[in-house]
Amino acid sequence: MFDITAFKKPLDAKLHKRYIEQLSFSMLKHILPEFASKFIWLDSPDLQTEDKAIGIEITEAIAPQTAQIDGEHAKLRFGKKTENDKKECLRLIEKNGGSVDSIGLSYPVVDSNTEWAVFSKALTKKLKLLPKYREKGFAKMGLFIFFNEPPI
C-alpha cells in the first residue's frame, strides 16, 4: 500500500498521480465500504475486482495550466538548483497565469466554462480506454473523477 501522508516535499507528477489514486480509493472505501472492499488497487484499470468483473478507472480533472503551475512550483522549491533554472520555473508559472510572492503561490481564476471543459476532457480521455478494458475481460467499468477545486 502507498502511504499518502509520508511526503517531505511537493510531489512530482508520478507520485501526484499515485496520491490521487490512493486518496480516491480511500474515499470510495469510506463512502461505500461494502462495495470498495471487493476491489484491489492495481493499474489499468486502477481498481479491479479479482475476477475482473468490474474495473474502475481513477483520473483527476485538472486544468493544464494548474498542473503546469504545480509542477514548476515543485521544481522551483525542491528541484532546480541554478538561478537560470529557477527563473525558467517562474517564467512558466507566470506564462500559465500564476504567480509566486512572499505569501505563496497563486493561480489564474477560472470560470464554470473552463471547469466544465476540464471535466469533459478528463471524461473523454478515459472513455477512449473502454475498448481496451473490454478486451482485457472487464464486464463493467466505472470512472471516478477527482476534482480538487470547489465548483464555481
mmCIF file with all atom_site columns, C-alpha atoms in Angstrom, residues 11-117:
data_model
loop_
_atom_site.group_PDB
_atom_site.id
_atom_site.type_symbol
_atom_site.label_atom_id
_atom_site.label_alt_id
_atom_site.label_comp_id
_atom_site.label_asym_id
_atom_site.label_entity_id
_atom_site.label_seq_id
_atom_site.pdbx_PDB_ins_code
_atom_site.Cartn_x
_atom_site.Cartn_y
_atom_site.Cartn_z
_atom_site.occupancy
_atom_site.B_iso_or_equiv
_atom_site.pdbx_formal_charge
_atom_site.auth_seq_id
_atom_site.auth_comp_id
_atom_site.auth_asym_id
_atom_site.auth_atom_id
_atom_site.pdbx_PDB_model_num
ATOM 1   C CA . LEU A 1 11  ? 5.119   15.520  -5.282  1.00 0.00 ? 11  LEU A CA 1
ATOM 2   C CA . ASP A 1 12  ? 6.466   15.021  -8.756  1.00 0.00 ? 12  ASP A CA 1
ATOM 3   C CA . ALA A 1 13  ? 3.936   14.095  -11.477 1.00 0.00 ? 13  ALA A CA 1
ATOM 4   C CA . LYS A 1 14  ? 4.241   10.330  -10.968 1.00 0.00 ? 14  LYS A CA 1
ATOM 5   C CA . LEU A 1 15  ? 3.795   10.475  -7.186  1.00 0.00 ? 15  LEU A CA 1
ATOM 6   C CA . HIS A 1 16  ? 0.983   13.019  -7.546  1.00 0.00 ? 16  HIS A CA 1
ATOM 7   C CA . LYS A 1 17  ? -0.898  10.559  -9.776  1.00 0.00 ? 17  LYS A CA 1
ATOM 8   C CA . ARG A 1 18  ? -0.436  7.760   -7.221  1.00 0.00 ? 18  ARG A CA 1
ATOM 9   C CA . TYR A 1 19  ? -1.510  10.096  -4.431  1.00 0.00 ? 19  TYR A CA 1
ATOM 10  C CA . ILE A 1 20  ? -4.739  10.988  -6.268  1.00 0.00 ? 20  ILE A CA 1
ATOM 11  C CA . GLU A 1 21  ? -5.454  7.323   -6.996  1.00 0.00 ? 21  GLU A CA 1
ATOM 12  C CA . GLN A 1 22  ? -4.896  6.272   -3.375  1.00 0.00 ? 22  GLN A CA 1
ATOM 13  C CA . LEU A 1 23  ? -6.864  9.204   -1.971  1.00 0.00 ? 23  LEU A CA 1
ATOM 14  C CA . SER A 1 24  ? -9.749  8.417   -4.333  1.00 0.00 ? 24  SER A CA 1
ATOM 15  C CA . PHE A 1 25  ? -9.690  4.741   -3.355  1.00 0.00 ? 25  PHE A CA 1
ATOM 16  C CA . SER A 1 26  ? -9.691  5.752   0.316   1.00 0.00 ? 26  SER A CA 1
ATOM 17  C CA . MET A 1 27  ? -12.722 7.986   -0.299  1.00 0.00 ? 27  MET A CA 1
ATOM 18  C CA . LEU A 1 28  ? -14.553 5.156   -2.063  1.00 0.00 ? 28  LEU A CA 1
ATOM 19  C CA . LYS A 1 29  ? -13.789 2.778   0.809   1.00 0.00 ? 29  LYS A CA 1
ATOM 20  C CA . HIS A 1 30  ? -15.119 5.329   3.287   1.00 0.00 ? 30  HIS A CA 1
ATOM 21  C CA . ILE A 1 31  ? -18.279 6.158   1.326   1.00 0.00 ? 31  ILE A CA 1
ATOM 22  C CA . LEU A 1 32  ? -19.076 2.620   0.140   1.00 0.00 ? 32  LEU A CA 1
ATOM 23  C CA . PRO A 1 33  ? -17.197 0.207   2.423   1.00 0.00 ? 33  PRO A CA 1
ATOM 24  C CA . GLU A 1 34  ? -19.141 -2.880  1.344   1.00 0.00 ? 34  GLU A CA 1
ATOM 25  C CA . PHE A 1 35  ? -18.596 -2.063  -2.319  1.00 0.00 ? 35  PHE A CA 1
ATOM 26  C CA . ALA A 1 36  ? -14.991 -0.863  -2.208  1.00 0.00 ? 36  ALA A CA 1
ATOM 27  C CA . SER A 1 37  ? -13.796 -3.800  -0.109  1.00 0.00 ? 37  SER A CA 1
ATOM 28  C CA . LYS A 1 38  ? -14.206 -6.002  -3.199  1.00 0.00 ? 38  LYS A CA 1
ATOM 29  C CA . PHE A 1 39  ? -11.570 -4.047  -5.115  1.00 0.00 ? 39  PHE A CA 1
ATOM 30  C CA . ILE A 1 40  ? -7.810  -4.196  -5.232  1.00 0.00 ? 40  ILE A CA 1
ATOM 31  C CA . TRP A 1 41  ? -5.622  -1.292  -6.274  1.00 0.00 ? 41  TRP A CA 1
ATOM 32  C CA . LEU A 1 42  ? -3.689  -2.148  -9.419  1.00 0.00 ? 42  LEU A CA 1
ATOM 33  C CA . ASP A 1 43  ? -3.227  -0.379  -12.707 1.00 0.00 ? 43  ASP A CA 1
ATOM 34  C CA . SER A 1 44  ? -5.147  -0.269  -15.956 1.00 0.00 ? 44  SER A CA 1
ATOM 35  C CA . PRO A 1 45  ? -7.785  -0.006  -14.587 1.00 0.00 ? 45  PRO A CA 1
ATOM 36  C CA . ASP A 1 46  ? -6.754  1.417   -11.235 1.00 0.00 ? 46  ASP A CA 1
ATOM 37  C CA . LEU A 1 47  ? -9.284  -0.538  -9.179  1.00 0.00 ? 47  LEU A CA 1
ATOM 38  C CA . GLN A 1 48  ? -10.344 -4.074  -10.082 1.00 0.00 ? 48  GLN A CA 1
ATOM 39  C CA . THR A 1 49  ? -12.226 -6.991  -8.676  1.00 0.00 ? 49  THR A CA 1
ATOM 40  C CA . GLU A 1 50  ? -10.065 -10.087 -8.605  1.00 0.00 ? 50  GLU A CA 1
ATOM 41  C CA . ASP A 1 51  ? -12.319 -11.832 -11.119 1.00 0.00 ? 51  ASP A CA 1
ATOM 42  C CA . LYS A 1 52  ? -12.145 -8.824  -13.492 1.00 0.00 ? 52  LYS A CA 1
ATOM 43  C CA . ALA A 1 53  ? -15.920 -8.460  -13.375 1.00 0.00 ? 53  ALA A CA 1
ATOM 44  C CA . ILE A 1 54  ? -15.618 -4.759  -12.565 1.00 0.00 ? 54  ILE A CA 1
ATOM 45  C CA . GLY A 1 55  ? -12.898 -2.194  -13.119 1.00 0.00 ? 55  GLY A CA 1
ATOM 46  C CA . ILE A 1 56  ? -12.786 1.427   -12.039 1.00 0.00 ? 56  ILE A CA 1
ATOM 47  C CA . GLU A 1 57  ? -10.502 3.972   -13.621 1.00 0.00 ? 57  GLU A CA 1
ATOM 48  C CA . ILE A 1 58  ? -9.438  6.948   -11.490 1.00 0.00 ? 58  ILE A CA 1
ATOM 49  C CA . THR A 1 59  ? -8.455  10.245  -13.012 1.00 0.00 ? 59  THR A CA 1
ATOM 50  C CA . GLU A 1 60  ? -8.013  13.831  -11.936 1.00 0.00 ? 60  GLU A CA 1
ATOM 51  C CA . ALA A 1 61  ? -9.801  16.685  -13.627 1.00 0.00 ? 61  ALA A CA 1
ATOM 52  C CA . ILE A 1 62  ? -7.219  19.464  -13.549 1.00 0.00 ? 62  ILE A CA 1
ATOM 53  C CA . ALA A 1 63  ? -6.634  22.391  -15.876 1.00 0.00 ? 63  ALA A CA 1
ATOM 54  C CA . PRO A 1 64  ? -3.374  22.048  -17.822 1.00 0.00 ? 64  PRO A CA 1
ATOM 55  C CA . GLN A 1 65  ? -2.306  25.474  -16.550 1.00 0.00 ? 65  GLN A CA 1
ATOM 56  C CA . THR A 1 66  ? -2.859  24.415  -12.951 1.00 0.00 ? 66  THR A CA 1
ATOM 57  C CA . ALA A 1 67  ? -0.893  21.203  -13.447 1.00 0.00 ? 67  ALA A CA 1
ATOM 58  C CA . GLN A 1 68  ? 1.953   23.150  -15.074 1.00 0.00 ? 68  GLN A CA 1
ATOM 59  C CA . ILE A 1 69  ? 1.992   25.716  -12.267 1.00 0.00 ? 69  ILE A CA 1
ATOM 60  C CA . ASP A 1 70  ? 2.029   22.979  -9.629  1.00 0.00 ? 70  ASP A CA 1
ATOM 61  C CA . GLY A 1 71  ? 4.852   21.125  -11.355 1.00 0.00 ? 71  GLY A CA 1
ATOM 62  C CA . GLU A 1 72  ? 7.000   24.205  -11.876 1.00 0.00 ? 72  GLU A CA 1
ATOM 63  C CA . HIS A 1 73  ? 6.442   25.328  -8.299  1.00 0.00 ? 73  HIS A CA 1
ATOM 64  C CA . ALA A 1 74  ? 7.593   21.938  -7.005  1.00 0.00 ? 74  ALA A CA 1
ATOM 65  C CA . LYS A 1 75  ? 10.698  22.170  -9.200  1.00 0.00 ? 75  LYS A CA 1
ATOM 66  C CA . LEU A 1 76  ? 11.313  25.725  -8.060  1.00 0.00 ? 76  LEU A CA 1
ATOM 67  C CA . ARG A 1 77  ? 11.193  24.775  -4.391  1.00 0.00 ? 77  ARG A CA 1
ATOM 68  C CA . PHE A 1 78  ? 12.952  21.439  -4.448  1.00 0.00 ? 78  PHE A CA 1
ATOM 69  C CA . GLY A 1 79  ? 14.342  20.515  -7.835  1.00 0.00 ? 79  GLY A CA 1
ATOM 70  C CA . LYS A 1 80  ? 16.098  23.351  -9.583  1.00 0.00 ? 80  LYS A CA 1
ATOM 71  C CA . LYS A 1 81  ? 19.480  24.470  -8.338  1.00 0.00 ? 81  LYS A CA 1
ATOM 72  C CA . THR A 1 82  ? 20.706  27.195  -10.672 1.00 0.00 ? 82  THR A CA 1
ATOM 73  C CA . GLU A 1 83  ? 19.311  30.711  -10.811 1.00 0.00 ? 83  GLU A CA 1
ATOM 74  C CA . ASN A 1 84  ? 18.589  30.303  -14.537 1.00 0.00 ? 84  ASN A CA 1
ATOM 75  C CA . ASP A 1 85  ? 16.559  27.139  -13.851 1.00 0.00 ? 85  ASP A CA 1
ATOM 76  C CA . LYS A 1 86  ? 14.625  28.929  -11.122 1.00 0.00 ? 86  LYS A CA 1
ATOM 77  C CA . LYS A 1 87  ? 13.946  31.879  -13.424 1.00 0.00 ? 87  LYS A CA 1
ATOM 78  C CA . GLU A 1 88  ? 12.632  29.464  -16.045 1.00 0.00 ? 88  GLU A CA 1
ATOM 79  C CA . CYS A 1 89  ? 10.270  27.920  -13.490 1.00 0.00 ? 89  CYS A CA 1
ATOM 80  C CA . LEU A 1 90  ? 8.978   31.371  -12.556 1.00 0.00 ? 90  LEU A CA 1
ATOM 81  C CA . ARG A 1 91  ? 8.587   32.273  -16.227 1.00 0.00 ? 91  ARG A CA 1
ATOM 82  C CA . LEU A 1 92  ? 6.488   29.156  -16.871 1.00 0.00 ? 92  LEU A CA 1
ATOM 83  C CA . ILE A 1 93  ? 4.361   29.789  -13.782 1.00 0.00 ? 93  ILE A CA 1
ATOM 84  C CA . GLU A 1 94  ? 3.658   33.329  -14.968 1.00 0.00 ? 94  GLU A CA 1
ATOM 85  C CA . LYS A 1 95  ? 3.081   32.166  -18.560 1.00 0.00 ? 95  LYS A CA 1
ATOM 86  C CA . ASN A 1 96  ? 0.308   29.932  -17.229 1.00 0.00 ? 96  ASN A CA 1
ATOM 87  C CA . GLY A 1 97  ? -1.315  32.754  -15.239 1.00 0.00 ? 97  GLY A CA 1
ATOM 88  C CA . GLY A 1 98  ? 0.180   32.036  -11.827 1.00 0.00 ? 98  GLY A CA 1
ATOM 89  C CA . SER A 1 99  ? 2.490   33.996  -9.609  1.00 0.00 ? 99  SER A CA 1
ATOM 90  C CA . VAL A 1 100 ? 4.822   33.418  -6.689  1.00 0.00 ? 100 VAL A CA 1
ATOM 91  C CA . ASP A 1 101 ? 5.348   36.013  -3.997  1.00 0.00 ? 101 ASP A CA 1
ATOM 92  C CA . SER A 1 102 ? 6.284   36.150  -0.316  1.00 0.00 ? 102 SER A CA 1
ATOM 93  C CA . ILE A 1 103 ? 2.826   34.882  0.669   1.00 0.00 ? 103 ILE A CA 1
ATOM 94  C CA . GLY A 1 104 ? 2.828   31.865  -1.620  1.00 0.00 ? 104 GLY A CA 1
ATOM 95  C CA . LEU A 1 105 ? 1.582   30.600  -4.948  1.00 0.00 ? 105 LEU A CA 1
ATOM 96  C CA . SER A 1 106 ? -1.472  31.927  -6.769  1.00 0.00 ? 106 SER A CA 1
ATOM 97  C CA . TYR A 1 107 ? -3.366  30.549  -9.735  1.00 0.00 ? 107 TYR A CA 1
ATOM 98  C CA . PRO A 1 108 ? -5.395  32.118  -12.517 1.00 0.00 ? 108 PRO A CA 1
ATOM 99  C CA . VAL A 1 109 ? -9.105  32.495  -11.871 1.00 0.00 ? 109 VAL A CA 1
ATOM 100 C CA . VAL A 1 110 ? -11.216 30.005  -13.782 1.00 0.00 ? 110 VAL A CA 1
ATOM 101 C CA . ASP A 1 111 ? -14.876 30.208  -14.647 1.00 0.00 ? 111 ASP A CA 1
ATOM 102 C CA . SER A 1 112 ? -17.513 27.495  -14.860 1.00 0.00 ? 112 SER A CA 1
ATOM 103 C CA . ASN A 1 113 ? -16.950 27.079  -18.622 1.00 0.00 ? 113 ASN A CA 1
ATOM 104 C CA . THR A 1 114 ? -13.294 26.277  -18.004 1.00 0.00 ? 114 THR A CA 1
ATOM 105 C CA . GLU A 1 115 ? -14.216 23.881  -15.210 1.00 0.00 ? 115 GLU A CA 1
ATOM 106 C CA . TRP A 1 116 ? -16.681 22.075  -17.462 1.00 0.00 ? 116 TRP A CA 1
ATOM 107 C CA . ALA A 1 117 ? -14.100 21.837  -20.251 1.00 0.00 ? 117 ALA A CA 1
#
